[in-house]
Short mmCIF file of N, CA and C in Angstrom, two decimals:
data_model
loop_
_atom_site.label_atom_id
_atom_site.label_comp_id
_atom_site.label_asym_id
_atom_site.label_seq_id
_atom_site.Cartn_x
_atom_site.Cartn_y
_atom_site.Cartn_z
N UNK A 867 11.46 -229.36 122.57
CA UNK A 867 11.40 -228.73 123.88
C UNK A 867 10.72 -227.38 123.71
N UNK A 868 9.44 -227.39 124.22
CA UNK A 868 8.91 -225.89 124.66
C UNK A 868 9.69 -224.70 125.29
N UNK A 869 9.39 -223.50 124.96
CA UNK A 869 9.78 -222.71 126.28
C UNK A 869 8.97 -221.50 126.58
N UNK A 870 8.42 -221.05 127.53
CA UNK A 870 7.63 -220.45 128.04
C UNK A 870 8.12 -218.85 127.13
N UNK A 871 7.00 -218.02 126.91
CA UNK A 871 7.22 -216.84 126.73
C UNK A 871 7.81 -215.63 127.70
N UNK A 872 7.83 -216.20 128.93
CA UNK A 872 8.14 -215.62 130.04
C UNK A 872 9.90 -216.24 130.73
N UNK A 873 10.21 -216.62 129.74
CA UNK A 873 11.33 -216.96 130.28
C UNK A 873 12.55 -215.92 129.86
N UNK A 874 13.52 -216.34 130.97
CA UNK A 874 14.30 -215.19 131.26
C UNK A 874 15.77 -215.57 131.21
N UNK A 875 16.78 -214.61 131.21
CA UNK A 875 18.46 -214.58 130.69
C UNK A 875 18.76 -215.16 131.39
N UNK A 876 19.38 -216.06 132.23
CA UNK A 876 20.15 -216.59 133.34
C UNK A 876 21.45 -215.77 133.35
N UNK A 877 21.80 -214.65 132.62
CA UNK A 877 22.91 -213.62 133.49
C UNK A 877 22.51 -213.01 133.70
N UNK A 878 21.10 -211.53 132.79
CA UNK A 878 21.07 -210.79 132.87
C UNK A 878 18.95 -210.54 133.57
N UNK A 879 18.70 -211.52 133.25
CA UNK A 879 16.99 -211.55 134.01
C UNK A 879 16.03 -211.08 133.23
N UNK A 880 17.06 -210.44 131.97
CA UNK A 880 15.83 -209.72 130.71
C UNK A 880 14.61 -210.85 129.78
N UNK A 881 13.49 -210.51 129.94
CA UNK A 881 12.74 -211.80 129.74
C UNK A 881 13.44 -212.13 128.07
N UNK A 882 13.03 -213.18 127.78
CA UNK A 882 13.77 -213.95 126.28
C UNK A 882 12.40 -214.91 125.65
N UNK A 883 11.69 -214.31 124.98
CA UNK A 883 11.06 -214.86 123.97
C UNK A 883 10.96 -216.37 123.31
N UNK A 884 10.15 -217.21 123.25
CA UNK A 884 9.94 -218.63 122.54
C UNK A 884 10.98 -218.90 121.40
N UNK A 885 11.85 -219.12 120.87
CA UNK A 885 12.75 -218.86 119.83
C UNK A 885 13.84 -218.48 119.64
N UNK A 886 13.90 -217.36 121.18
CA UNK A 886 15.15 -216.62 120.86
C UNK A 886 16.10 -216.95 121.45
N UNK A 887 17.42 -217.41 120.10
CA UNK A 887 18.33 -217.82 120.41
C UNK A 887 19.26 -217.25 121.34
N UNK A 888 19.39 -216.03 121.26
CA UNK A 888 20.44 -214.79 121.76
C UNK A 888 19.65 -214.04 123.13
N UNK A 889 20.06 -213.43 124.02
CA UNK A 889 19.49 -212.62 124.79
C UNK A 889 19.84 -211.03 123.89
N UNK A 890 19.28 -210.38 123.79
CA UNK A 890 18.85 -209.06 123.04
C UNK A 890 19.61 -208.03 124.07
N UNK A 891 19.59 -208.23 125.25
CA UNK A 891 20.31 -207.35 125.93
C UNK A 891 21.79 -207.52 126.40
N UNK A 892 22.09 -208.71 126.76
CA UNK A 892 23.99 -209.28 127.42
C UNK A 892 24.43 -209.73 126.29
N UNK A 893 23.44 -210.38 125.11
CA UNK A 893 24.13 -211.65 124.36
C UNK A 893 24.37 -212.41 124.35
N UNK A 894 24.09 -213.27 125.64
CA UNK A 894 24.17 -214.60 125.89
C UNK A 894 23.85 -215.39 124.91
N UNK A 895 23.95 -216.80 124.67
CA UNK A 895 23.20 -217.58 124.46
C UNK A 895 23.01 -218.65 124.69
N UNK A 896 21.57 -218.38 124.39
CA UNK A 896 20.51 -219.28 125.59
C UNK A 896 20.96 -220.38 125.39
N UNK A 897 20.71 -221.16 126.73
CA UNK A 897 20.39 -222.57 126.69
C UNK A 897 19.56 -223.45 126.03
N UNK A 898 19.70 -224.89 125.85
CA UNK A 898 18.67 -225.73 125.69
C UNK A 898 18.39 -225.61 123.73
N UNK A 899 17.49 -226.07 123.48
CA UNK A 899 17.54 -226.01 121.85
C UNK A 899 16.19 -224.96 121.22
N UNK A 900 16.94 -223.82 121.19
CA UNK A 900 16.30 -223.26 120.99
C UNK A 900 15.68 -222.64 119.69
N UNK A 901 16.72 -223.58 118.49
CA UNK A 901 16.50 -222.95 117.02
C UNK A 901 14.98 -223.98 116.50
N UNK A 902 13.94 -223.15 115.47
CA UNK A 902 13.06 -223.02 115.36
C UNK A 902 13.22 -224.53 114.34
N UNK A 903 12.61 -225.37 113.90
CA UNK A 903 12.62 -226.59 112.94
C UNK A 903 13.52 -227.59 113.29
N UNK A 904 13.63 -228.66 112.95
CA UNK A 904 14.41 -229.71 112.70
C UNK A 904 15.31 -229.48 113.16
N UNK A 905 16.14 -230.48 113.40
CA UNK A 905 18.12 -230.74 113.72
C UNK A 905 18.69 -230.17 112.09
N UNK A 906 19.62 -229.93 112.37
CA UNK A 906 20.49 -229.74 111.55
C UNK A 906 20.41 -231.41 110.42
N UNK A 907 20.41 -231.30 108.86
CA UNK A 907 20.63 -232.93 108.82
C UNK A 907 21.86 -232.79 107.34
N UNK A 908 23.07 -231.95 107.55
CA UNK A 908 23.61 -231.95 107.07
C UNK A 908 24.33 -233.34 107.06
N UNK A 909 25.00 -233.71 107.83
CA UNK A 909 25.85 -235.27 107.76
C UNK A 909 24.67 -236.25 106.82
N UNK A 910 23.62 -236.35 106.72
CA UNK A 910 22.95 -237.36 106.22
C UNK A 910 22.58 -236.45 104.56
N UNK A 911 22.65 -235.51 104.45
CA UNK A 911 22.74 -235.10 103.35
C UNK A 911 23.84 -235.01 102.25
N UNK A 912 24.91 -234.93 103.49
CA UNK A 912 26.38 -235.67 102.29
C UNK A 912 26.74 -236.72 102.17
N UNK A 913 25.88 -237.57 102.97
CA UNK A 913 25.91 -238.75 103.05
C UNK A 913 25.76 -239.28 101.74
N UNK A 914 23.99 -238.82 101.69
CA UNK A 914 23.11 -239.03 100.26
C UNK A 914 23.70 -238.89 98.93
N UNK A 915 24.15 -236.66 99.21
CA UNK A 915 25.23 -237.16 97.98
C UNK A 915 26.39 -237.72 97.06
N UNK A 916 27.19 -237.89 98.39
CA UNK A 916 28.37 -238.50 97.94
C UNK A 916 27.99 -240.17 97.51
N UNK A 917 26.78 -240.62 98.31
CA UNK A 917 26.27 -242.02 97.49
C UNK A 917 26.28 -241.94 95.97
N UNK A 918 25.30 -240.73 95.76
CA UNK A 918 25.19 -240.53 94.18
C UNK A 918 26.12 -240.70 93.53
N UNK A 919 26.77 -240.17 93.49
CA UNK A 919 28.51 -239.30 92.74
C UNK A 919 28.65 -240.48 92.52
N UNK A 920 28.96 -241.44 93.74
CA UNK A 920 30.03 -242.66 94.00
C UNK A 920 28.87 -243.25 92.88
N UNK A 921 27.96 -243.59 92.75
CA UNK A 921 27.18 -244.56 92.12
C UNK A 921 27.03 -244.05 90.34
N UNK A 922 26.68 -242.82 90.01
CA UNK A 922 27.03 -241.78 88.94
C UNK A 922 28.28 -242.60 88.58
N UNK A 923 29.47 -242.48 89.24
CA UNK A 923 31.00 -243.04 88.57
C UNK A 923 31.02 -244.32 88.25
N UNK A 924 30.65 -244.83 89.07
CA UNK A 924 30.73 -246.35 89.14
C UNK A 924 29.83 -246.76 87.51
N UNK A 925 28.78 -246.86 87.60
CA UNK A 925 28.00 -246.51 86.00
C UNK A 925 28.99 -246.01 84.88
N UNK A 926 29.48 -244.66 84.74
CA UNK A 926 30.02 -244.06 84.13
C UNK A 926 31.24 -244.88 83.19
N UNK A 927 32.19 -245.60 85.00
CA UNK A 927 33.22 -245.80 84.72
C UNK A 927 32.81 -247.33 83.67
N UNK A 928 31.90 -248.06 84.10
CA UNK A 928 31.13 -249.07 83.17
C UNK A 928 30.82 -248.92 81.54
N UNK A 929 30.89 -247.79 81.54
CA UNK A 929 29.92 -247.21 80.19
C UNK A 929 31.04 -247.33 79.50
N UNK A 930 31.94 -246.73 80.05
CA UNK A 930 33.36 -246.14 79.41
C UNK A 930 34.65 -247.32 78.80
N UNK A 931 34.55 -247.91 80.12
CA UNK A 931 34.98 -249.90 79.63
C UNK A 931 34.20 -250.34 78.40
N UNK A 932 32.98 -250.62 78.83
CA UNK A 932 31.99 -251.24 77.67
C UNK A 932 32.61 -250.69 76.53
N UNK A 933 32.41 -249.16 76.60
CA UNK A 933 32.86 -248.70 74.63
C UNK A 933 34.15 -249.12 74.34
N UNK A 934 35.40 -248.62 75.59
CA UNK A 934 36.50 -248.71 75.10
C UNK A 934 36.80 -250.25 74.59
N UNK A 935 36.09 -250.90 74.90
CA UNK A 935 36.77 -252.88 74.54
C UNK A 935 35.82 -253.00 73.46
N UNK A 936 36.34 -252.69 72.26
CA UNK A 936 35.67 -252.78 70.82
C UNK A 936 35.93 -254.16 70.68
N UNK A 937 36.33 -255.18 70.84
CA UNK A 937 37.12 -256.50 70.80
C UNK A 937 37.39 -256.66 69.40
N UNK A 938 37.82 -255.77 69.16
CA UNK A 938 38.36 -256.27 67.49
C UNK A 938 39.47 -257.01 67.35
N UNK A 939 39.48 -258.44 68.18
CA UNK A 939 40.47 -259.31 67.84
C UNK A 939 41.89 -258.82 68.28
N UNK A 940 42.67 -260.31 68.73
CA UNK A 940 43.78 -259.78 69.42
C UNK A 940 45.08 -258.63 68.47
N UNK A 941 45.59 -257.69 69.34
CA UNK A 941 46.39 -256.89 68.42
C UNK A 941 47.38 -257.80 68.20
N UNK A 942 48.18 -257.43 67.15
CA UNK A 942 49.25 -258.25 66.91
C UNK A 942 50.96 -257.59 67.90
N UNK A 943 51.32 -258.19 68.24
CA UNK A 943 52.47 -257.53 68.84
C UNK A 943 53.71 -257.75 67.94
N UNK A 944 54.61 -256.78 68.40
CA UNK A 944 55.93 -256.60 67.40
C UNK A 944 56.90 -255.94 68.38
N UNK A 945 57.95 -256.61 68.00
CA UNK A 945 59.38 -256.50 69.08
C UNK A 945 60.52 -256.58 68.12
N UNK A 946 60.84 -255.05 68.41
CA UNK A 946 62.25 -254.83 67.37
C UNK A 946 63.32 -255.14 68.52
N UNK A 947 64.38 -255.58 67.78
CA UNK A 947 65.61 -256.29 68.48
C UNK A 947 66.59 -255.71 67.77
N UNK A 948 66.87 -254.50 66.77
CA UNK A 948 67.95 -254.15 66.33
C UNK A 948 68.35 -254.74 65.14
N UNK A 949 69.37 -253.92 64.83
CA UNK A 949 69.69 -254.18 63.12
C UNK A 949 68.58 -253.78 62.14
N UNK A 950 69.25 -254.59 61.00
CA UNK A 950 67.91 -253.35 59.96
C UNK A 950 67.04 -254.38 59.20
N UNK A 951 66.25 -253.86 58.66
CA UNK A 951 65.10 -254.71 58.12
C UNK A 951 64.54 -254.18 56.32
N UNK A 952 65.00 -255.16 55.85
CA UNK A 952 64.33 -254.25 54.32
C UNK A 952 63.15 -254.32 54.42
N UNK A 953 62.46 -253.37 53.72
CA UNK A 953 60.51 -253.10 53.67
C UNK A 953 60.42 -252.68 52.34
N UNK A 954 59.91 -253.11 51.57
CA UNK A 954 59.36 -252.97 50.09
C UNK A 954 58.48 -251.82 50.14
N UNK A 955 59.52 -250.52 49.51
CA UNK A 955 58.90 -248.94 49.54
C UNK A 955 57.57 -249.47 48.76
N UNK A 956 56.61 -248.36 49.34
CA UNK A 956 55.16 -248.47 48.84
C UNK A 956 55.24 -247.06 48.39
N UNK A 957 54.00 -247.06 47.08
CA UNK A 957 54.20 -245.69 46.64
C UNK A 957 53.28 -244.74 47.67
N UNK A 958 53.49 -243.43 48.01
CA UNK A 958 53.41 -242.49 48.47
C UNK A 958 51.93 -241.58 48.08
N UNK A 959 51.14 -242.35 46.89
CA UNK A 959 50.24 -242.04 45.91
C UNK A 959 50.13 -242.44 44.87
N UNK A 960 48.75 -242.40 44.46
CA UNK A 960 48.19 -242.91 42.68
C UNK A 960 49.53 -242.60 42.15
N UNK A 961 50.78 -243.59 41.83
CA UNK A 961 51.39 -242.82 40.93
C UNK A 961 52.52 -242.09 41.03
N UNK A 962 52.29 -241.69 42.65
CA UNK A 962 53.57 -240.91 43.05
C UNK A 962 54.88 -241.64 43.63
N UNK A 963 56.39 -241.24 43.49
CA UNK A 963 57.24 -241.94 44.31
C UNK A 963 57.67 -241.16 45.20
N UNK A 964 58.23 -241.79 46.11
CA UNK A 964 58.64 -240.70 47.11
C UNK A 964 60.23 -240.94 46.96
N UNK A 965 60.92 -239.58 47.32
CA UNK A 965 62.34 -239.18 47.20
C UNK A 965 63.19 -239.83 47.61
N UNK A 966 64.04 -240.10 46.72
CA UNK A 966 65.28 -240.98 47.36
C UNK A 966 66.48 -240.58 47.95
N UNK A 967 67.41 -240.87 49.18
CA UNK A 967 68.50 -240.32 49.45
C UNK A 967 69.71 -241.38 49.19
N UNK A 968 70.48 -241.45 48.26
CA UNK A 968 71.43 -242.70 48.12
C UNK A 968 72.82 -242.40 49.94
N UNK A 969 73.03 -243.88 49.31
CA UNK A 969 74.50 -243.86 50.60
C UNK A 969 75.23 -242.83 50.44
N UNK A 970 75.44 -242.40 48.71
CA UNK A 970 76.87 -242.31 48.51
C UNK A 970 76.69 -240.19 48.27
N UNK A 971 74.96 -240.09 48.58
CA UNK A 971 74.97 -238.24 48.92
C UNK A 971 75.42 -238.12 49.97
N UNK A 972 75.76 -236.97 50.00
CA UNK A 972 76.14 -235.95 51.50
C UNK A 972 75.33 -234.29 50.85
N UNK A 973 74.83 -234.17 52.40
CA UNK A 973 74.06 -232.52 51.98
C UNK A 973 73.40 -232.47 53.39
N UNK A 974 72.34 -231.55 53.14
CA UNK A 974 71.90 -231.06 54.30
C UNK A 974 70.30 -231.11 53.83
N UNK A 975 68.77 -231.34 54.99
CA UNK A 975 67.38 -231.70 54.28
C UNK A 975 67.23 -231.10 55.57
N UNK A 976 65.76 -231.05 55.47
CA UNK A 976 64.72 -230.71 56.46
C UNK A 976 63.90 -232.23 57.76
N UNK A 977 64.32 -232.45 58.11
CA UNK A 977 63.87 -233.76 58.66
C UNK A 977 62.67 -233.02 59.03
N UNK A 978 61.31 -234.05 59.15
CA UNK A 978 59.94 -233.13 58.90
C UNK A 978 59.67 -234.12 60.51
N UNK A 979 59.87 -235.80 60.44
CA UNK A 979 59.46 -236.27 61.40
C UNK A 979 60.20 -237.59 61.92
N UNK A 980 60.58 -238.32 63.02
CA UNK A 980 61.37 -239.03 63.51
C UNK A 980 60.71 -240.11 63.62
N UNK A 981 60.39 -241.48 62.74
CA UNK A 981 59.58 -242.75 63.39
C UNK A 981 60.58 -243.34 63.75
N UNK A 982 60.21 -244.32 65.01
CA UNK A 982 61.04 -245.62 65.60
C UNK A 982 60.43 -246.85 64.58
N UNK A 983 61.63 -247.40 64.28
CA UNK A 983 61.24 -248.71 63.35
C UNK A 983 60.34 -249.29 63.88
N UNK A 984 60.19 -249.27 65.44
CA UNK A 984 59.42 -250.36 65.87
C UNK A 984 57.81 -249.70 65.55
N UNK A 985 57.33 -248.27 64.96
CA UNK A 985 56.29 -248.02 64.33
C UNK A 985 55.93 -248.83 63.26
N UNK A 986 56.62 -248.69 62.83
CA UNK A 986 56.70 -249.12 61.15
C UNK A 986 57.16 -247.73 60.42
N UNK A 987 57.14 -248.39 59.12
CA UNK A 987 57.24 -247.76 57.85
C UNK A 987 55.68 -246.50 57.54
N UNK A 988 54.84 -247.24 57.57
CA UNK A 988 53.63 -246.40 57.47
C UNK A 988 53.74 -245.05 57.37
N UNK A 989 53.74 -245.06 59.13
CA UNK A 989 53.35 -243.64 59.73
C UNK A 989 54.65 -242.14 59.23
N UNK A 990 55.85 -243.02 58.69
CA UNK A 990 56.57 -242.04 57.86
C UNK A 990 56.02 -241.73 56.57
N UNK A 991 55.54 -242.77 56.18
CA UNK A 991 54.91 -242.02 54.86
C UNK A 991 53.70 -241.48 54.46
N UNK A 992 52.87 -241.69 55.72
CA UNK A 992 52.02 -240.74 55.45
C UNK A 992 52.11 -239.64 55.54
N UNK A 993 53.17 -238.92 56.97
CA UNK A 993 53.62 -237.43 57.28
C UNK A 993 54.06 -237.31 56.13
N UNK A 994 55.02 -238.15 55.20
CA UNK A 994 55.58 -237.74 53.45
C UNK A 994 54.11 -237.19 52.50
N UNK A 995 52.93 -238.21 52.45
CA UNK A 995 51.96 -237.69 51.78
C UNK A 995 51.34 -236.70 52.44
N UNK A 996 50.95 -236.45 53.33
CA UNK A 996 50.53 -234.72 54.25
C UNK A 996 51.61 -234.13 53.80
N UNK A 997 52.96 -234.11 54.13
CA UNK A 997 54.00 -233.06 53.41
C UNK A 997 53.51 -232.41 52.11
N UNK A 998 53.19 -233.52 51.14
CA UNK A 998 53.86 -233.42 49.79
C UNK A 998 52.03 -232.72 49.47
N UNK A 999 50.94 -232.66 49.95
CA UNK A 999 49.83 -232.30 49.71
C UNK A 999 49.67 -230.85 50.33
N UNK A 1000 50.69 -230.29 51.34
CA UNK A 1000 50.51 -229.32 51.67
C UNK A 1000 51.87 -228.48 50.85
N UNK A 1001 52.05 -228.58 49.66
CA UNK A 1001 52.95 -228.12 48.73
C UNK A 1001 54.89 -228.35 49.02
N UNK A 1002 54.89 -229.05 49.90
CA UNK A 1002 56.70 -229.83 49.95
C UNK A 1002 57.21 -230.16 48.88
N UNK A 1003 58.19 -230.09 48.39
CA UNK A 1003 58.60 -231.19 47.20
C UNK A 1003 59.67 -231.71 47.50
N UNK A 1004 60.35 -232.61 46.85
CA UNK A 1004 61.19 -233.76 46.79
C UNK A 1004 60.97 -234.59 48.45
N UNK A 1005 60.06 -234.97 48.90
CA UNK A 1005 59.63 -235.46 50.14
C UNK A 1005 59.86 -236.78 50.25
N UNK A 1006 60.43 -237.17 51.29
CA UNK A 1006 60.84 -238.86 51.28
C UNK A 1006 60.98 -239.25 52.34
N UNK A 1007 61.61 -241.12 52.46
CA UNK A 1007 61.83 -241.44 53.60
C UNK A 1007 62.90 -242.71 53.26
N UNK A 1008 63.46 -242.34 54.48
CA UNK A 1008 65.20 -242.69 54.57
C UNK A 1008 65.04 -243.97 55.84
N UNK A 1009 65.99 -244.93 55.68
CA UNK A 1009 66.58 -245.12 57.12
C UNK A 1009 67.82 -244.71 57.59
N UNK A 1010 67.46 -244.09 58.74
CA UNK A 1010 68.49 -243.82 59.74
C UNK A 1010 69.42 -244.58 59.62
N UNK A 1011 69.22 -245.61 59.63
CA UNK A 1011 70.47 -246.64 60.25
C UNK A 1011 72.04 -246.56 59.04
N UNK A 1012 71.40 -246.31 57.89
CA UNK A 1012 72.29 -246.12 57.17
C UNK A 1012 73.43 -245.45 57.33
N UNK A 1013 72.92 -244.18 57.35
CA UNK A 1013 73.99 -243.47 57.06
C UNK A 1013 74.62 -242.20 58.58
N UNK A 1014 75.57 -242.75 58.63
CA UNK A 1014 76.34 -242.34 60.19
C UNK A 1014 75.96 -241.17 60.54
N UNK A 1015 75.90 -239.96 60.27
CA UNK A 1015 75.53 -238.80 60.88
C UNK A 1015 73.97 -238.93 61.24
N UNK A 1016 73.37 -240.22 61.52
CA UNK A 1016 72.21 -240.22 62.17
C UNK A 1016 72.10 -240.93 62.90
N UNK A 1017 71.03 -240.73 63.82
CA UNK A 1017 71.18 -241.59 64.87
C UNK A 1017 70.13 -243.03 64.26
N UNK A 1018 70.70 -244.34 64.77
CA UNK A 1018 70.04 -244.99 64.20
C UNK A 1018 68.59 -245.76 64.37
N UNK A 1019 67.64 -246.50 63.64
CA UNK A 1019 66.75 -247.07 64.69
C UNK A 1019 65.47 -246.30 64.19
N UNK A 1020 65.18 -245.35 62.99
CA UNK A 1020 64.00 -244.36 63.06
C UNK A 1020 64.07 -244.35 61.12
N UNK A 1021 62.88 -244.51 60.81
CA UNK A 1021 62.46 -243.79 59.68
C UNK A 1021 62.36 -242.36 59.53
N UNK A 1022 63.10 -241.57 58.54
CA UNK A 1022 62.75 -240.17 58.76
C UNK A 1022 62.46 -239.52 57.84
N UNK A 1023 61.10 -238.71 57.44
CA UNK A 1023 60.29 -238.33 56.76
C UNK A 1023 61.46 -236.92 56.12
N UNK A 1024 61.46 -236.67 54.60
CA UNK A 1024 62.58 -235.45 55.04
C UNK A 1024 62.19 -235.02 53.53
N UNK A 1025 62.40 -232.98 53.39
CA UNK A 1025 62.10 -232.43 52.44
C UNK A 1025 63.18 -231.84 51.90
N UNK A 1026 63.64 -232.27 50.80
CA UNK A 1026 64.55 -231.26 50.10
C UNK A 1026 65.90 -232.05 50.25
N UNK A 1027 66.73 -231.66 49.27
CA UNK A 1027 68.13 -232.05 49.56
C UNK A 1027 69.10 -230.63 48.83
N UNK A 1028 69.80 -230.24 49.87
CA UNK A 1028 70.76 -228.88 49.66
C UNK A 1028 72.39 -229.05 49.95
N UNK A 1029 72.99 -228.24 49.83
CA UNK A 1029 74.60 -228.32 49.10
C UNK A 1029 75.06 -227.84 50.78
N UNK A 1030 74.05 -226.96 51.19
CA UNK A 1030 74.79 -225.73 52.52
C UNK A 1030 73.36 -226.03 53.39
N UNK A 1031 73.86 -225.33 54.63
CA UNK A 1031 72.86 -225.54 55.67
C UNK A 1031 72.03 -224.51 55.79
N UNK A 1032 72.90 -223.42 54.90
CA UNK A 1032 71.63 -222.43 55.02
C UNK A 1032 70.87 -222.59 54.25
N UNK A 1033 71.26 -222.80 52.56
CA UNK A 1033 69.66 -223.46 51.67
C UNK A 1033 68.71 -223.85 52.72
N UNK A 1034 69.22 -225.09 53.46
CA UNK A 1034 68.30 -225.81 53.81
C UNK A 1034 67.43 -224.97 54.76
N UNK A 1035 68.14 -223.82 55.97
CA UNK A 1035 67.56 -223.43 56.69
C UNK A 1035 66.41 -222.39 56.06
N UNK A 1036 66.58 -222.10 54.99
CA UNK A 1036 65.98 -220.76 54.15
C UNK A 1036 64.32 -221.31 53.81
N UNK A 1037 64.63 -222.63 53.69
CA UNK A 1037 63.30 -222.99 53.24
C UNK A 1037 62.38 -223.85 54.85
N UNK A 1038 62.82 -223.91 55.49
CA UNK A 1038 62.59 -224.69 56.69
C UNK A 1038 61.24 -223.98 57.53
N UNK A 1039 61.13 -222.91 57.25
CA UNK A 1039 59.87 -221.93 57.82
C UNK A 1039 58.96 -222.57 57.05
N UNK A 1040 58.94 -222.79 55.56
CA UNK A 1040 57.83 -223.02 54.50
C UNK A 1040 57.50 -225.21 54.96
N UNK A 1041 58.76 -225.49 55.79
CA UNK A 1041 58.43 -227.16 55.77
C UNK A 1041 57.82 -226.83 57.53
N UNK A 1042 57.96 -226.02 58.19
CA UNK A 1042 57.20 -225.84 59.38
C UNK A 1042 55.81 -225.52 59.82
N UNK A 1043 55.25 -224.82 58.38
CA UNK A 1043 53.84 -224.98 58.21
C UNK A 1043 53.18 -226.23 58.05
N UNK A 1044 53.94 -227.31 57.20
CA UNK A 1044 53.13 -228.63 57.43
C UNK A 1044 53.97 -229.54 58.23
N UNK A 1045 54.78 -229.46 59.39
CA UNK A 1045 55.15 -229.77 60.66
C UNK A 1045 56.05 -228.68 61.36
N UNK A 1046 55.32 -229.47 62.61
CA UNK A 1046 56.15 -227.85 63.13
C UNK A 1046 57.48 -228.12 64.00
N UNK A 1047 57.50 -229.42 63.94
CA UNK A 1047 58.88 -229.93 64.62
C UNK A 1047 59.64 -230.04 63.72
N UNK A 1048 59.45 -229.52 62.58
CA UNK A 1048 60.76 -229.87 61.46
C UNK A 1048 61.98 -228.98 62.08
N UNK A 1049 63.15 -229.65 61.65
CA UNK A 1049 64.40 -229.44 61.16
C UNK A 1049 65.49 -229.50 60.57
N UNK A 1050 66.41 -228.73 60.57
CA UNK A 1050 67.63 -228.60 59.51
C UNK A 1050 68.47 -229.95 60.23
N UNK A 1051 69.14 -230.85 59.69
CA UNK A 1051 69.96 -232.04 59.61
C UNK A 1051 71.04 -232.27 58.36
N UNK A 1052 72.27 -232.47 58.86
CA UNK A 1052 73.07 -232.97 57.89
C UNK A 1052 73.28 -234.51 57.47
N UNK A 1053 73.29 -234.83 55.92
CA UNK A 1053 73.28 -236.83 56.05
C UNK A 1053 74.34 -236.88 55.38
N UNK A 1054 75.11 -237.83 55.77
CA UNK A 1054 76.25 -238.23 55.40
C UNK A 1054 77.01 -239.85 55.34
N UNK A 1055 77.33 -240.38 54.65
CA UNK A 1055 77.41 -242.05 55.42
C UNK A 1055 78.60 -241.84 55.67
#
């Protein structure tokens, strides 16, 4: 829509210029469409981008499936049902054994880390070999289930064996550098 250079305020009669949105003198503003270029084409521009994004993800989320399904064959599943299970201790290293706690001690250790049987055995003894490489000694692994002052059901990775709870607590800063959830525990059957 054109508009004459001679056109004028409809409140105030002050002439109003090809363009101009505002009247310069009341402030009106003008009628009719008076801004200089195109419509506005914001709605079709978020249109556009939110297509992208959506299409960007969609890809993405593809890429991300693809890697994650390595298909390395079905996992094996395992379902603990309670009670206990013997496991043929493996050594701990070229050579090395790891520490034993009999039924018939009572004392106080550092428990370094808590596995659920239904992990396995493993993952306790490796936190035992990280222990025992970041300078721990007498480092081992127990079952819970044994012996009553524990709760049962967990392999537990553990440093040291002491007479009092403070031994045990005295050294417990030095087993917190190579875990930091360690703590002081009493075993007893």
């Amino acid at each position: 829509m054109t508009v004459s250079a001679a056109a004028a305020c409809p409140r105030c009669g002050t002439s109003v210029a090809a363009g101009q949105e505002y009247c310069l003198q009341c402030g009106l503003r003008q009628p009719g469409r008076w801004r200089i270029g195109p419509p506005p084409t914001e709605g079709r521009s978020l249109r556009l981008r939110v297509g992208v994004l959506a299409a960007v993800a969609v890809v993405g989320a593809a890429i991300a499936i693809a890697v994650a399904s390595n298909d390395s064959g079905p996992e094996a599943v395992r379902t603990a049902l309670g009670g206990n299970v013997t496991v043929p201790s493996t050594p701990a290293g070229p050579g090395a054994r790891l520490a034993q706690w009999s039924r018939s001690e009572r004392g106080w250790t550092i428990v370094l880390v808590s596995v659920p049987k239904a992990r396995g055995r493993d993952k306790a003894v490796a936190v035992a070999q990280q222990a025992r490489s970041r300078g721990l000694r007498q480092v081992g692994v127990l079952d819970s289930s044994v012996f009553a002052s524990l709760r049962p059901g967990y392999w537990m990775t553990f440093t040291g064996k002491y007479d009092t709870q403070a031994e045990a607590t005295s050294v417990l800063r030095k087993a917190r550098v190579a875990v930091k959830g360690a703590r002081v525990t009493q075993i007893s059957s």
